[in-house]
């Protein structure tokens, strides 16, 4: 198995052991984990028996809180680095991000980013590029809500068809 699959199973087992009122807290925590994110956390919660709306809200909030922390810290780190050091040549990964950023902008990178990378990484890259924090948080929030809602609807539909 892989570590992400083990983590998902761990969250599902934990949900099953907790009282109903505490289960959304686990979904919230799962949403804060890169590669699980809001959509994965909502799916874990729904499969674990949590109401889909509650699971989606808890997963999206967990994801957004983690992304907000990353953006705020990333912006502070960028400010400290740009004050004290000359700029180094960009790495290949950084150049790839910059090409996507210039092609799609903050909106496109935020909305399409989850197809390739966790929102945490995309948010950090945007904040590190000097995009204003409020703009990063707005579009990352929109992306988290859209992707979590989409996956929640898919999982709910799959479960409804299977039952």
XYZ file of C-alpha atoms in Angstrom:
163
model
C 0.000 0.000 0.000
C 1.013 3.602 -0.242
C 1.173 6.111 2.612
C -1.790 8.179 1.374
C -3.996 5.073 1.156
C -2.911 4.090 4.681
C -3.750 7.583 5.903
C -7.190 7.474 4.283
C -7.938 4.091 5.862
C -6.753 5.438 9.201
C -9.141 8.382 8.970
C -12.020 6.080 7.975
C -11.324 3.763 10.916
C -11.108 6.716 13.281
C -14.453 8.071 12.072
C -16.097 4.707 12.730
C -14.846 4.702 16.337
C -15.984 8.207 17.299
C -19.370 9.470 18.433
C -21.406 11.051 15.663
C -20.885 14.626 16.911
C -17.054 14.272 16.734
C -16.844 12.690 13.283
C -16.809 15.995 11.338
C -13.700 17.007 13.312
C -11.806 14.089 11.773
C -13.011 15.141 8.320
C -11.804 18.684 9.091
C -8.349 17.358 10.048
C -8.239 15.113 6.971
C -9.054 18.147 4.798
C -5.924 19.870 6.067
C -3.683 17.061 4.784
C -2.038 17.576 1.369
C -3.166 15.028 -1.238
C -6.369 14.328 0.734
C -7.668 17.911 0.785
C -11.299 18.973 1.069
C -12.616 16.689 -1.640
C -10.845 13.605 -0.329
C -11.837 14.371 3.250
C -15.478 14.840 2.255
C -15.350 11.516 0.414
C -13.869 9.806 3.486
C -16.628 11.277 5.640
C -19.434 10.357 3.269
C -18.193 6.796 2.914
C -17.899 6.750 6.732
C -21.598 7.624 7.004
C -21.496 11.372 7.674
C -24.150 13.570 6.064
C -22.655 14.712 2.717
C -23.266 18.417 3.394
C -21.588 18.237 6.804
C -18.698 16.184 5.374
C -18.200 18.665 2.524
C -18.236 21.692 4.815
C -15.859 20.082 7.332
C -13.440 18.910 4.612
C -13.449 22.236 2.769
C -12.939 24.203 5.985
C -10.027 21.992 7.037
C -8.458 22.409 3.615
C -8.967 26.170 3.596
C -7.567 26.692 7.107
C -4.402 24.781 6.153
C -4.071 26.692 2.880
C -4.582 30.015 4.691
C -1.755 29.154 7.090
C 0.491 28.230 4.152
C -0.340 31.467 2.316
C 0.232 33.666 5.352
C 3.525 31.980 6.219
C 4.603 31.891 2.563
C 3.989 35.604 2.162
C 6.018 36.341 5.313
C 8.880 34.108 4.164
C 8.877 35.741 0.740
C 8.965 39.206 2.300
C 11.902 38.232 4.519
C 13.831 36.637 1.650
C 13.302 39.466 -0.810
C 14.535 41.980 1.757
C 17.731 40.123 2.532
C 18.988 38.158 -0.480
C 19.524 38.632 -4.196
C 17.367 36.446 -6.412
C 18.746 33.039 -7.467
C 18.117 31.441 -10.871
C 14.778 29.623 -11.012
C 14.640 25.834 -10.776
C 12.961 23.780 -13.513
C 9.912 23.226 -11.277
C 9.676 26.931 -10.530
C 9.934 27.780 -14.232
C 7.129 25.309 -14.983
C 4.938 26.965 -12.353
C 5.764 30.427 -13.723
C 4.768 29.356 -17.255
C 1.424 28.046 -15.970
C 0.962 31.165 -13.867
C 1.603 33.507 -16.793
C -0.617 31.454 -19.077
C -3.600 30.906 -16.746
C -3.227 33.559 -14.042
C -4.187 33.217 -10.402
C -7.711 32.088 -11.252
C -6.646 29.350 -13.671
C -3.802 28.068 -11.506
C -6.108 27.983 -8.475
C -8.978 26.233 -10.257
C -6.899 23.804 -12.334
C -4.066 23.301 -9.852
C -5.815 20.542 -7.850
C -5.678 18.331 -10.939
C -1.882 18.228 -10.592
C -0.866 19.346 -7.104
C -2.386 19.786 -3.663
C -3.838 23.246 -3.080
C -1.239 23.733 -0.333
C 1.575 23.628 -2.900
C -0.228 25.827 -5.408
C -1.055 28.365 -2.700
C 2.542 28.414 -1.477
C 3.821 28.945 -5.027
C 1.356 31.786 -5.626
C 2.219 33.475 -2.317
C 5.920 32.973 -3.018
C 5.474 34.641 -6.403
C 4.259 37.797 -4.748
C 0.540 37.479 -5.527
C -1.392 39.400 -2.847
C -2.535 37.141 0.014
C -6.185 38.145 -0.279
C -6.269 37.239 -3.961
C -4.619 33.857 -3.361
C -6.995 33.082 -0.491
C -10.052 34.125 -2.488
C -9.277 31.920 -5.483
C -7.945 29.021 -3.463
C -11.172 29.195 -1.428
C -13.255 29.144 -4.600
C -11.275 26.169 -5.914
C -11.609 24.266 -2.641
C -15.370 24.823 -2.551
C -15.809 23.850 -6.222
C -13.668 20.699 -6.082
C -15.113 19.588 -2.737
C -18.663 20.144 -3.993
C -17.952 18.277 -7.235
C -16.456 15.241 -5.488
C -19.204 15.277 -2.850
C -21.856 15.156 -5.568
C -20.026 12.369 -7.399
C -19.530 10.242 -4.270
C -23.116 10.836 -3.122
C -24.396 9.863 -6.576
C -22.242 6.743 -6.706
C -23.449 5.667 -3.260
C -27.091 6.363 -4.202
C -26.757 4.240 -7.346
C -24.954 1.436 -5.481
C -27.604 1.242 -2.737
